[in-house]
Each structure stands twice: as C-alpha cells, then as structure tokens.
Short mmCIF file of C-alpha atoms in Angstrom, two decimals:
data_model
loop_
_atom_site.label_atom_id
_atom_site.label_comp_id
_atom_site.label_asym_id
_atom_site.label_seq_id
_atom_site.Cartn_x
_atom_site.Cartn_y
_atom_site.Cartn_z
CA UNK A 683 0.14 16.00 -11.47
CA UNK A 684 0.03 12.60 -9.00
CA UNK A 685 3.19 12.05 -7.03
CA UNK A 686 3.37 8.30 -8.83
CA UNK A 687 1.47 7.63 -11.85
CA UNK A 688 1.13 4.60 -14.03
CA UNK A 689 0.06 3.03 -17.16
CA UNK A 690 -3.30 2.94 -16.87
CA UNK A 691 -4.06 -0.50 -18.16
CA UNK A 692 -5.56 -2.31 -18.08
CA UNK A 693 -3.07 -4.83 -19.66
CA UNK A 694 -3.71 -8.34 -21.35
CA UNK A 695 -0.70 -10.36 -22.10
CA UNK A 696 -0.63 -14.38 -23.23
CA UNK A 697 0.99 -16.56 -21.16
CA UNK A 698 4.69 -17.04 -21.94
CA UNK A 699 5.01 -13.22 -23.24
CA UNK A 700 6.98 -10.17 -21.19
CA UNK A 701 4.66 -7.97 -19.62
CA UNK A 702 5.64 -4.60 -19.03
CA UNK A 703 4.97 -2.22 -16.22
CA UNK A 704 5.71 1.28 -16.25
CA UNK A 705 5.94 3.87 -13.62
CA UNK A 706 6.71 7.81 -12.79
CA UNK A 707 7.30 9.55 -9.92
CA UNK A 708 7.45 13.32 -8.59
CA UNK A 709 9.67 13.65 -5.32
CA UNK A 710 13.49 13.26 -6.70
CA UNK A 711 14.56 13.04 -3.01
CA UNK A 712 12.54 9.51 -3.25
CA UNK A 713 14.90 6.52 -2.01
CA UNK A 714 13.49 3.53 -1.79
CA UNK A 715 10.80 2.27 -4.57
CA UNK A 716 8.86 -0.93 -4.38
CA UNK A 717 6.33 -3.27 -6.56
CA UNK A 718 2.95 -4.51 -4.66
CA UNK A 719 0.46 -7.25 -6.12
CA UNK A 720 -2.54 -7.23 -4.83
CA UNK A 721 -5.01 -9.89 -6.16
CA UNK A 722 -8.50 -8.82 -6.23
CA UNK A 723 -10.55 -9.39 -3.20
CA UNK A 724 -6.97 -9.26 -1.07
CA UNK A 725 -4.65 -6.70 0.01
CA UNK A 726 -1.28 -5.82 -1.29
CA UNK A 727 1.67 -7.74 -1.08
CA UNK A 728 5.32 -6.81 -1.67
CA UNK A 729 6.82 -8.51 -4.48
CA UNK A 730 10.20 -6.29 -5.52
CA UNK A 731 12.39 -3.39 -3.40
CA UNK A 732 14.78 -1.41 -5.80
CA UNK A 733 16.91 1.44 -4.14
CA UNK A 734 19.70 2.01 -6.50
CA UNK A 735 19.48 2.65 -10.25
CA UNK A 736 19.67 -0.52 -12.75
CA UNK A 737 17.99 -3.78 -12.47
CA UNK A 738 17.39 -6.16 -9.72
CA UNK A 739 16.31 -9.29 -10.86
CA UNK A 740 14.06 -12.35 -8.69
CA UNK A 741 12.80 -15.19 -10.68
CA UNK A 742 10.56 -13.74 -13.25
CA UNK A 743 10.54 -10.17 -12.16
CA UNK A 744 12.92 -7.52 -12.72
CA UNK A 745 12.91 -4.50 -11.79
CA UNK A 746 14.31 -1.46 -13.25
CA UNK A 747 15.35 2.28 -11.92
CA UNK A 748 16.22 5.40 -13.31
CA UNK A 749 16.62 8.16 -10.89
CA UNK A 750 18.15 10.72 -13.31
CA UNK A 751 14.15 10.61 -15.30
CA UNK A 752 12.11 9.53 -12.29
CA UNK A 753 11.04 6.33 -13.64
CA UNK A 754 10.91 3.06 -12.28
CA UNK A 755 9.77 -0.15 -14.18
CA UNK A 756 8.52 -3.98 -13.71
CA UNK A 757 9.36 -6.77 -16.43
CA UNK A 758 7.77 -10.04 -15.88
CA UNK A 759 9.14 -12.76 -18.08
CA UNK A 760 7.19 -15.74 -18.76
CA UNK A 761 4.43 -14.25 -17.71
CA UNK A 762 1.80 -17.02 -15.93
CA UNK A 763 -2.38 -16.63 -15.50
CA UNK A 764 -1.47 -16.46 -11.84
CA UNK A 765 -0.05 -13.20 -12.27
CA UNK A 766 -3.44 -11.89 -13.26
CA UNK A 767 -2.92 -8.96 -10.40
CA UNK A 768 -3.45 -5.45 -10.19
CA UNK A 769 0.40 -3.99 -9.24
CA UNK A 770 0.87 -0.76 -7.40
CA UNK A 771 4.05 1.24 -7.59
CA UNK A 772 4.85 2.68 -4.35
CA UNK A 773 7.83 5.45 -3.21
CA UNK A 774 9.00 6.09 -0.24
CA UNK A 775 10.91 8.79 0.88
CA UNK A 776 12.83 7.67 3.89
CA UNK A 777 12.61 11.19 6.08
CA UNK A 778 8.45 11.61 4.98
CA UNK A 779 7.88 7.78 6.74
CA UNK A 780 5.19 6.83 4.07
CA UNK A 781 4.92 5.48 0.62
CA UNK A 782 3.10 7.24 -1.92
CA UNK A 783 1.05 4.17 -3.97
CA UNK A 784 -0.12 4.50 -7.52
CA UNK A 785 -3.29 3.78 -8.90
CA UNK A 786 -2.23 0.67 -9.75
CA UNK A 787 -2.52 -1.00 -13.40
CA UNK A 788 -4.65 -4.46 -13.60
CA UNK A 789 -2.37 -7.12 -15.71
CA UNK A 790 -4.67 -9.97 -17.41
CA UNK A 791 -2.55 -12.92 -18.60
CA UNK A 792 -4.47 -15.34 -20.98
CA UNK A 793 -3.98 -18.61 -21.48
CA UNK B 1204 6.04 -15.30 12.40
CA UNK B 1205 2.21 -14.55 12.75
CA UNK B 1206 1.45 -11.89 9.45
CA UNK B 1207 -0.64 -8.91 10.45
CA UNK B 1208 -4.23 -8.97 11.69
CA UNK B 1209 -6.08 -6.65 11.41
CA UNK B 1210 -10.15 -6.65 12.66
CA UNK B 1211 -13.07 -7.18 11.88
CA UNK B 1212 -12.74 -7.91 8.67
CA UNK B 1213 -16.10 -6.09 7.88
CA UNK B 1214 -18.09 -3.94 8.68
CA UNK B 1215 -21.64 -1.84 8.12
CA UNK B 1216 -22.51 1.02 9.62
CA UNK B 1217 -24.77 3.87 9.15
CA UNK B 1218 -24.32 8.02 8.62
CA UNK B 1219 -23.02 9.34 11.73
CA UNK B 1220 -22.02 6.50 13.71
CA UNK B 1221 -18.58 5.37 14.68
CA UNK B 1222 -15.86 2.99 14.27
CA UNK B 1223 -13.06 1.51 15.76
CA UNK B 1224 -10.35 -0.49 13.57
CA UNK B 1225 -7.74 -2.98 15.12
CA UNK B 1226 -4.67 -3.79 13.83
CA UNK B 1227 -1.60 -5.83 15.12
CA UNK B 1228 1.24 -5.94 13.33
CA UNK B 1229 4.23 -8.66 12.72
CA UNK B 1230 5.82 -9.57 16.22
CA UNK B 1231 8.89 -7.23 16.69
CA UNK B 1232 7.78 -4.39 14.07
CA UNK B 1233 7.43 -1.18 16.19
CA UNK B 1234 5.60 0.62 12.94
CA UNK B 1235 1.96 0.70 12.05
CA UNK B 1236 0.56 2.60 9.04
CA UNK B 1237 -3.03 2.79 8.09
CA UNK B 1238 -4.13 3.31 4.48
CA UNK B 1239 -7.55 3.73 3.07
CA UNK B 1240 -8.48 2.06 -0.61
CA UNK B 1241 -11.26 3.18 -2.77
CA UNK B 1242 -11.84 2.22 -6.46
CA UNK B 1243 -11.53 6.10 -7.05
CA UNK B 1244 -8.92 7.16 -5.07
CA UNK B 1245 -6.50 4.27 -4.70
CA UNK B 1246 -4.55 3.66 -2.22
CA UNK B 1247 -4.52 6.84 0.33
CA UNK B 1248 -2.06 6.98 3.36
CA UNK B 1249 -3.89 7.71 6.78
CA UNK B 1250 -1.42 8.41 9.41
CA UNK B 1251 1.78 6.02 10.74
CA UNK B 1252 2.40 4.80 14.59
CA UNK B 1253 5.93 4.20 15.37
CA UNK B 1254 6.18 3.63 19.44
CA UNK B 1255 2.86 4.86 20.75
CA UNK B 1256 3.37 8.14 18.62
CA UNK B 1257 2.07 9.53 15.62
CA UNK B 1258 5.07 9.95 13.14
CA UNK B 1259 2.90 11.06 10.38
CA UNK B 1260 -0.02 12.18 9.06
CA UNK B 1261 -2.40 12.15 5.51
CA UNK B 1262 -4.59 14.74 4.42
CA UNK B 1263 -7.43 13.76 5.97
CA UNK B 1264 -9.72 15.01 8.18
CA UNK B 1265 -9.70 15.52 11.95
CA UNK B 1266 -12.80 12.47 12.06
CA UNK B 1267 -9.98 10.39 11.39
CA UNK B 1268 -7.69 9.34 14.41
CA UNK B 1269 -5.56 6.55 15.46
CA UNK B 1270 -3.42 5.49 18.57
CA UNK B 1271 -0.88 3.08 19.24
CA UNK B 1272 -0.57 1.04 22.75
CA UNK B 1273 2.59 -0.34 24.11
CA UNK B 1274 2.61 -3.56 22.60
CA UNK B 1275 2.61 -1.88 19.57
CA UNK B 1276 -1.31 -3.07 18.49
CA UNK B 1277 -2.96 0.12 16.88
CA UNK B 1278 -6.69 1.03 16.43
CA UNK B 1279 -7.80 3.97 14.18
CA UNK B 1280 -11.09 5.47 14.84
CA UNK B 1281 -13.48 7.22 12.11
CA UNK B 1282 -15.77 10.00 14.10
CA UNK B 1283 -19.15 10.87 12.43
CA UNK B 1284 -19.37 8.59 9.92
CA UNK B 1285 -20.14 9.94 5.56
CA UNK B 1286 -21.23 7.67 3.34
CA UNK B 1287 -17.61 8.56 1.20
CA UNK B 1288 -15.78 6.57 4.01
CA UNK B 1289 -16.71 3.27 2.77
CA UNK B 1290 -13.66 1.60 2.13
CA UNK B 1291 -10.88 -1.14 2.36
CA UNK B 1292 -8.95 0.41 5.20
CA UNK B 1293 -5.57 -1.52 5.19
CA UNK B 1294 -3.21 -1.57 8.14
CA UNK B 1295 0.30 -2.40 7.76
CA UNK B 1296 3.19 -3.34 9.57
CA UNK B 1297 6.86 -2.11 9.15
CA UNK B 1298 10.16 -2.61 10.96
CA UNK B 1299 10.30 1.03 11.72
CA UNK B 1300 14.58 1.02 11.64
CA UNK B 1301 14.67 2.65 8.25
CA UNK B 1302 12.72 -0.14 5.90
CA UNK B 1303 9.60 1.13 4.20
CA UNK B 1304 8.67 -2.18 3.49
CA UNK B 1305 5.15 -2.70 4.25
CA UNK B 1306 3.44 -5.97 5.21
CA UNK B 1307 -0.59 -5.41 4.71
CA UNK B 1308 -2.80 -6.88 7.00
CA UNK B 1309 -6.37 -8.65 5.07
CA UNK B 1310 -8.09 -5.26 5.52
CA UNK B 1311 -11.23 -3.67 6.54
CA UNK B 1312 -14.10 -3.66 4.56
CA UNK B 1313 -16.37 -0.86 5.73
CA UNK B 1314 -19.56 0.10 4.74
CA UNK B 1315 -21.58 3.27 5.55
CA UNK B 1316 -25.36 2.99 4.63
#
C-alpha cells in the first residue's frame, strides 16, 4: 500500500462545475497536509495547507480533513481551463522532516 | 524575495558519468530538500539540508549525495550515472522552524544517454 494515494484520474470537468479531488494517507501521526499544482512542463507549487480537521476555504479551493479516516480532500468551485493541472497531495509528518507526495491526479477543465 | 534557483536547468549526460546539481533556496530559509520526479515513480524525496547537515534521508542509493554550504546553497551529486536516473530533480526550499511548506525551484531536467 503507498503512504498517500489518489484518484487516479485523470479527471475532465466543464468549466463552471466542482471538481473533486480525493486523497488517502497511511502515517496517522501525519500533521500537516498540503495541495501542490504543478502545470505540465513546471514544477509544483503550493496552493492549500490544512492541519486541523474540517475545511479551510481560499477563493475557489477548499480543502477538507478527516484525521479520524485518513483522508484529506480538494473542492474547486467554479472550476476555470486554467486549472488544467496535475495536483499532488503531500503529508508531512513534522518529526520525519519530509513530505510524502502522491502520484498526483491530472484535472482537464473544458471549456 | 528572489524564489528558488536551482541549475542548470538541463542536462545530458552519458552511463557512468557524473553530476553536480545546484540549488539556492529563498533568502532566509535554512532548509533544502531535493526530490526526484519520474512519470513512473512520482515524486520521490532524496535527502533534506537544514544548516550544513543532512536531517534526512530517501531510499536511495549511496550514488546519490548532497551537501549544504554556509550560506545555505546546496548541490546534490549523482555518482556513476544509470540510464533510470533521468529525471526532473526538484530542489526546494523551506523555512526549516517547523513549516513543511515547500517552495520548488524550476527543476532539473536530466538526461542519461
């Protein structure tokens, strides 16, 4: 089993609709769990930080935790063709010093 | 602030060579991680730098090394060069006071022929 897994995509919304990003992780001693987009051709760049359970919310994005089922999740409302991204789920456990990235899943908004 | 830069920004090599990486990171971060990125593998963590000192360490193998000077620039270094090490090797830059966020530098593309 992968210490972070995702859906494994890829995923094709329209523009305007929610799209959904789901993720799973291993080590319950992880604290601190964050969203990457990383455009093809360039390298990742942090878009949301979650560290306790619920929803944290920034523009479009939300993004959710659940600590209790080791699942962590990205909403993107109105979605836009410049979100066309792969996104990586990374956790980080404070004492290890790393993040542990997922595969990634590839999001294709259409217009 | 200056992001992190990280070169060359590629590179082509052949079986057996060497290579050296540079990477500094965001002015005041004390942290440097490297990460290699393959279509296959993803996203792989190499080792971290945190004040001249390895922290920690991936699973890879000894080939594989990295330093940090003073100023807090790091290089990694891949010994004996396979043809599987062609990659996007991504450096990034953290505080290093507790935050695990990471600021990626443009990358490395490298090449073994």
């Amino acid at each position: 089993q992968k210490e972070v897994e995702q859906n494994s995509g890829p995923l094709s919304v329209p523009e305007g609709a929610i799209a959904s990003l789901n993720c799973t992780y291993s080590d319950r001693v992880s604290q601190s769990f964050f969203w990457y987009r990383q455009y093809s051709g360039k390298s990742p760049e942090l878009i949301m930080s979650i560290y306790s359970n619920g929803d944290k919310e920034d523009g479009r994005f939300t993004a959710q935790l659940n600590k209790a089922s080791q699942y962590v999740s990205l909403l993107i409302r109105d979605s836009q063709p410049s979100d066309s991204a792969t996104y990586l789920c990374a956790v980080s456990n404070t004492n290890a010093g790393k993040s542990t990235f997922g595969d990634g899943t590839t999001l294709t908004v259409k217009p | 602030k200056a992001g992190v830069t990280q070169t060359p920004r590629y590179l082509i090599k052949t079986r057996g060579q060497q290579v050296t990486l540079s990477c500094s990171p965001i002015s005041g971060h004390r942290s440097v991680s490297w990460y290699q990125q393959t279509p296959g593998q993803g996203l792989q963590f190499l080792f971290e730098y945190f004040s001249e000192t390895q922290r920690n360490k991936g699973n890879f193998p000894g080939r594989f090394s990295g330093r940090q000077f003073s100023n807090s620039r790091s290089e990694m270094n891949v010994s004996t060069l396979e043809l599987g090490d062609s990659a996007l090797y991504l450096c990034a830059s953290k505080s290093g006071t507790g935050s695990e966020k990471l600021f990626f530098g443009s990358g490395t593309q490298l090449s073994v022929l």
